[in-house]
XYZ file of N, CA and C in Angstrom:
435
model
N 29.236 82.418 238.273
C 29.794 81.675 239.064
C 29.084 80.188 238.065
N 30.464 79.138 237.606
C 29.907 77.242 236.886
C 29.437 76.492 238.525
N 28.163 75.387 238.212
C 28.551 74.341 239.067
C 29.502 74.001 240.012
N 30.273 73.108 239.124
C 31.953 72.518 239.255
C 32.623 73.696 239.789
N 32.377 74.738 239.846
C 33.444 75.991 239.937
C 33.074 76.423 241.793
N 31.911 76.191 242.246
C 31.432 76.153 243.725
C 32.670 75.936 244.656
N 32.748 76.250 246.374
C 33.296 75.686 246.807
C 32.708 74.424 247.650
N 33.006 73.076 248.073
C 32.159 72.103 247.874
C 31.580 71.349 247.162
N 31.969 71.544 245.326
C 31.916 71.029 244.414
C 32.509 69.724 244.154
N 32.266 68.822 244.336
C 32.839 67.367 243.730
C 33.791 67.084 242.371
N 34.608 66.838 242.307
C 35.262 67.348 240.643
C 34.869 66.993 239.370
N 34.740 67.626 238.305
C 34.078 66.853 237.738
C 34.506 65.443 236.526
N 33.255 64.879 235.878
C 34.683 64.072 235.505
C 35.175 64.398 234.135
N 36.743 63.976 233.923
C 37.444 64.392 232.506
C 38.341 63.802 232.024
N 38.736 63.596 230.760
C 40.090 63.179 230.239
C 40.505 64.410 229.718
N 41.969 64.008 230.022
C 42.809 64.591 228.984
C 44.275 64.150 228.307
N 45.042 64.615 227.544
C 46.423 63.811 227.016
C 46.924 64.191 227.737
N 47.523 63.516 228.763
C 48.843 64.428 229.576
C 50.203 64.262 228.229
N 51.236 64.449 228.553
C 52.329 64.656 227.859
C 53.160 63.298 227.268
N 53.073 62.213 228.139
C 52.982 60.913 227.694
C 52.599 60.706 227.051
N 51.668 61.406 226.420
C 50.425 60.802 225.033
C 49.416 59.586 226.036
N 49.353 59.633 227.548
C 48.609 59.043 227.736
C 47.276 59.871 228.367
N 46.141 58.914 228.456
C 45.115 60.194 228.780
C 45.089 59.790 230.497
N 44.595 60.743 230.917
C 44.635 60.971 232.099
C 42.906 60.948 232.780
N 42.162 60.263 233.614
C 41.082 60.566 233.347
C 40.903 61.365 235.177
N 39.732 61.315 235.355
C 39.585 62.352 236.417
C 39.706 60.828 238.000
N 38.848 59.673 237.140
C 39.198 58.905 238.181
C 41.121 57.631 238.126
N 41.953 58.601 237.760
C 43.053 58.426 237.355
C 43.566 58.739 238.520
N 42.956 59.835 239.334
C 43.335 60.816 240.630
C 44.042 59.325 241.661
N 45.042 59.928 242.469
C 45.642 59.156 243.110
C 44.532 58.785 244.460
N 43.649 57.632 244.912
C 42.929 57.619 245.953
C 43.606 57.852 247.518
N 42.530 59.020 248.512
C 43.132 59.665 249.842
C 44.390 60.752 249.455
N 44.676 61.038 248.537
C 45.176 62.264 248.283
C 44.240 63.229 247.549
N 45.383 64.525 247.978
C 44.396 65.877 247.797
C 44.891 65.753 246.111
N 43.860 66.966 245.389
C 44.327 66.985 243.949
C 43.889 68.263 243.173
N 45.314 68.746 243.188
C 44.997 70.460 242.623
C 45.167 70.252 241.472
N 43.657 70.956 240.337
C 44.042 71.304 239.271
C 44.235 72.944 238.449
N 45.228 73.064 237.757
C 45.573 74.223 236.903
C 45.457 74.660 236.062
N 44.676 75.352 235.510
C 44.454 75.868 234.140
C 45.311 76.653 233.836
N 46.062 76.681 232.567
C 46.612 77.523 232.104
C 47.529 77.698 230.963
N 48.252 78.645 230.619
C 48.659 78.401 229.104
C 50.573 78.921 228.904
N 50.598 77.688 228.091
C 52.009 78.001 228.200
C 53.223 79.419 227.702
N 52.011 80.440 227.193
C 52.754 81.859 227.142
C 52.411 82.764 228.355
N 51.830 82.103 229.112
C 51.733 83.219 229.972
C 53.003 83.373 231.192
N 53.294 84.513 231.591
C 54.012 84.323 232.833
C 54.077 84.043 233.883
N 52.835 84.441 234.545
C 52.042 84.468 235.844
C 52.075 82.350 236.159
N 52.192 81.640 234.453
C 51.502 80.475 234.833
C 52.960 79.280 234.643
N 53.991 80.146 234.509
C 55.212 79.506 234.322
C 56.014 79.970 235.815
N 55.227 80.643 236.511
C 55.674 80.862 237.393
C 55.127 79.857 238.291
N 54.078 80.132 238.163
C 53.429 78.927 238.982
C 53.534 77.266 239.085
N 54.009 76.795 237.934
C 54.568 75.439 237.498
C 56.014 75.244 238.049
N 56.547 76.439 237.915
C 58.131 76.827 238.746
C 57.875 76.243 240.607
N 56.908 77.286 240.578
C 56.805 76.864 242.178
C 55.976 75.546 242.980
N 55.517 75.088 241.546
C 55.118 73.722 242.415
C 55.820 72.670 242.260
N 56.793 72.876 241.104
C 57.691 72.077 241.079
C 58.645 72.242 242.303
N 59.394 73.398 242.434
C 60.211 73.713 243.227
C 59.865 73.172 244.813
N 59.044 73.344 245.035
C 58.331 72.469 245.987
C 57.293 71.308 246.479
N 57.690 70.494 245.420
C 57.173 69.091 244.716
C 57.347 68.710 246.237
N 57.909 68.434 247.105
C 58.412 67.561 248.136
C 57.051 68.274 249.324
N 57.257 68.983 249.302
C 55.965 69.086 249.743
C 54.129 69.303 249.294
N 54.118 69.047 248.624
C 53.051 68.710 247.531
C 53.426 67.371 247.294
N 54.043 66.386 247.615
C 53.958 64.500 247.790
C 52.066 64.480 247.647
N 51.669 64.733 248.702
C 50.337 64.007 249.524
C 49.290 64.466 248.277
N 49.829 64.914 247.246
C 48.792 65.340 246.102
C 48.967 65.632 244.462
N 48.021 64.846 244.184
C 48.294 65.043 242.317
C 48.424 66.416 241.654
N 49.011 66.562 241.411
C 49.047 68.042 240.769
C 48.398 68.141 239.333
N 47.686 68.875 238.230
C 47.330 68.499 236.999
C 47.170 69.932 236.363
N 48.628 70.185 235.448
C 47.885 71.473 234.943
C 47.861 70.939 233.408
N 46.422 71.551 233.250
C 45.618 71.179 232.396
C 45.674 72.976 231.364
N 45.974 72.914 229.787
C 45.888 73.851 229.181
C 44.933 73.206 227.622
N 44.922 74.528 226.807
C 43.576 74.295 225.262
C 44.202 72.858 224.810
N 43.769 72.099 224.066
C 43.643 71.099 223.885
C 44.908 71.633 222.318
N 44.652 72.526 221.878
C 45.598 72.839 220.466
C 47.139 73.520 221.292
N 46.991 73.423 222.692
C 48.297 73.863 222.887
C 48.874 72.865 223.430
N 48.492 71.662 222.701
C 49.611 70.460 223.879
C 50.520 69.942 223.096
N 50.977 70.934 221.822
C 52.361 70.736 221.423
C 53.575 71.786 222.091
N 52.969 72.675 222.209
C 53.602 73.546 223.350
C 54.329 73.181 224.522
N 54.007 72.182 224.857
C 54.169 71.935 226.656
C 55.523 71.669 226.522
N 56.150 71.049 225.314
C 57.602 70.471 225.973
C 58.013 71.584 225.748
N 58.557 72.938 225.560
C 58.798 73.997 225.342
C 58.859 74.702 226.159
N 57.514 74.782 226.654
C 57.203 75.326 228.330
C 58.114 74.346 229.361
N 58.388 73.211 229.116
C 58.305 72.429 230.225
C 60.298 72.591 230.101
N 60.548 73.090 229.288
C 62.368 73.068 229.149
C 62.086 74.761 229.435
N 61.830 75.447 229.150
C 62.254 76.475 229.425
C 62.040 77.303 230.766
N 60.707 76.452 231.190
C 60.699 76.423 233.155
C 61.756 75.522 233.981
N 61.899 74.831 233.074
C 63.640 73.643 233.768
C 62.524 72.688 234.599
N 61.959 72.169 234.131
C 61.277 71.332 235.372
C 61.050 69.931 234.089
N 61.850 69.047 234.827
C 62.225 67.576 234.727
C 60.911 66.860 235.613
N 59.433 66.226 234.883
C 58.480 65.630 235.031
C 59.084 63.772 236.042
N 60.407 63.742 235.228
C 60.509 62.588 235.718
C 61.111 62.887 237.624
N 61.203 63.619 237.897
C 61.548 63.781 239.275
C 60.611 64.372 239.737
N 59.022 64.798 239.090
C 57.453 65.001 240.124
C 56.701 64.236 238.973
N 56.212 62.558 239.966
C 55.490 62.020 239.193
C 54.386 62.197 239.556
N 53.774 62.824 240.487
C 52.519 63.790 241.063
C 52.519 65.092 240.254
N 53.172 65.462 239.322
C 52.979 66.503 238.655
C 52.537 66.374 237.065
N 51.400 66.743 237.048
C 51.039 66.479 235.772
C 50.519 67.272 234.356
N 51.337 67.480 233.475
C 51.411 68.092 232.430
C 50.296 67.822 231.338
N 48.581 68.492 230.798
C 48.479 67.635 230.095
C 47.280 68.582 228.876
N 47.104 68.423 228.054
C 45.711 69.710 227.332
C 44.131 68.838 227.467
N 43.358 69.721 227.664
C 42.455 69.414 227.690
C 41.411 69.069 226.334
N 40.925 67.205 227.072
C 40.268 66.848 225.639
C 39.132 66.253 225.916
N 38.531 66.825 227.036
C 37.286 66.070 227.255
C 36.293 67.662 227.459
N 36.686 68.842 226.840
C 36.609 69.982 227.244
C 35.780 70.057 228.965
N 36.461 69.885 229.197
C 36.861 70.407 231.319
C 36.788 71.432 231.220
N 37.751 72.281 230.091
C 37.980 73.779 230.779
C 36.381 74.576 230.943
N 35.733 74.108 229.664
C 34.161 74.840 229.567
C 33.304 75.019 230.609
N 33.096 73.524 231.100
C 32.770 73.390 232.732
C 32.973 74.681 233.601
N 34.878 74.779 233.494
C 35.311 75.176 234.773
C 35.694 76.634 234.775
N 36.565 76.802 233.420
C 37.012 78.030 233.352
C 36.096 79.248 233.468
N 36.714 80.027 234.285
C 35.649 81.498 234.897
C 36.489 82.407 233.852
N 37.220 82.563 233.251
C 37.976 84.072 232.984
C 38.259 85.121 233.854
N 38.203 84.779 234.930
C 38.744 86.013 235.794
C 40.970 85.878 236.363
N 41.197 85.296 235.370
C 43.229 85.217 235.633
C 43.110 83.847 235.086
N 44.546 83.720 234.743
C 45.401 82.441 234.702
C 46.522 82.376 235.238
N 47.110 81.531 235.730
C 46.301 79.743 236.071
C 45.435 80.326 236.825
N 44.215 79.398 236.721
C 43.156 79.193 237.327
C 43.189 78.014 238.462
N 43.950 78.424 240.070
C 44.492 76.956 240.473
C 42.601 76.687 241.620
N 42.957 75.400 241.179
C 41.769 75.061 242.003
C 42.122 73.756 243.106
N 41.969 74.203 244.374
C 42.157 73.156 245.351
C 41.341 71.872 245.889
N 41.171 70.252 245.989
C 40.683 69.385 246.354
C 41.591 68.936 247.445
N 39.755 68.831 248.540
C 41.184 67.499 249.726
C 40.932 66.445 249.315
N 40.908 65.152 250.188
C 41.444 63.854 250.062
C 39.710 63.426 249.796
N 38.613 64.211 249.660
C 37.485 64.131 249.641
C 37.436 64.543 247.930
N 38.164 64.422 247.501
C 37.798 65.713 246.334
C 36.420 66.348 246.485
N 37.017 66.929 247.100
C 36.186 68.475 247.265
C 36.347 69.445 247.396
N 36.044 70.361 246.234
C 36.554 71.859 246.275
C 36.843 72.566 247.382
N 37.826 72.821 247.935
C 38.185 73.855 248.523
C 38.044 75.708 248.716
N 39.181 75.422 247.504
C 39.757 76.745 247.116
C 40.215 77.086 246.102
N 39.757 78.304 245.383
C 40.665 78.454 243.742
C 40.900 79.861 244.402
N 42.227 80.166 243.384
C 42.800 81.585 243.172
C 42.700 81.773 241.463
N 42.852 82.664 241.574
C 43.374 83.300 240.049
C 44.780 83.858 240.183
N 45.362 84.134 239.181
C 46.636 84.160 238.733
C 47.760 84.148 239.992
N 47.679 84.445 240.935
C 48.913 83.907 241.932
C 48.500 83.342 243.044
N 48.878 82.484 243.427
C 48.594 81.320 244.187
C 50.131 81.091 245.419
N 49.908 81.146 246.688
C 51.370 80.317 247.522
C 50.439 78.836 248.017
N 51.857 78.653 248.081
C 52.336 76.750 248.153
C 51.688 77.167 249.556
N 51.624 78.041 250.714
C 51.841 77.526 251.670
C 50.112 77.388 251.998
N 49.303 78.351 251.111
C 47.899 78.350 250.651
C 47.394 76.697 250.074
N 47.857 76.196 249.370
C 47.535 75.179 248.858
C 48.414 73.799 249.121
N 49.194 73.787 250.762
C 49.146 72.984 251.309
C 47.914 72.908 252.352
N 47.912 74.244 252.841
C 47.167 74.406 253.564
C 44.910 73.712 253.580
N 45.089 73.841 251.901
C 43.808 73.751 251.796
C 43.345 72.382 251.118
N 44.779 72.062 250.918
C 44.791 70.879 250.404
C 44.876 69.442 251.964
N 44.789 70.281 252.991
C 44.468 69.753 254.007
C 43.254 69.409 254.754
N 41.939 70.646 254.118
C 41.243 70.059 255.159
C 40.249 69.133 254.949
């Protein structure tokens, strides 16, 4: 287990390149809101399902910043992924799709399955992590711990 993936860990410093071609930093995370980080691959069925779940439940997740991060070399695949998943990011301002720009994934990816979902509370402390399958009920529960 890597230090940043232990329960109780703080969010590591990072910057990712968002779909809107803007850098998103750990310091960009909304204050007093939970944070959910999902490491994913645009070619993964589990990841597609998770993205659709988060998008469809966006109203329940409005009190969190949701960040989907893929490898830097897969940045160009994000528009197609969102199109296939029928995700309109303009209708979900708190859900961000991005590519790793700062080697964040090498510090937190555990290779136990994707998506790797890490749920942080409002204090930005890691509460829970999941691999492959995640329920929105669990995400909401751990966001509020």
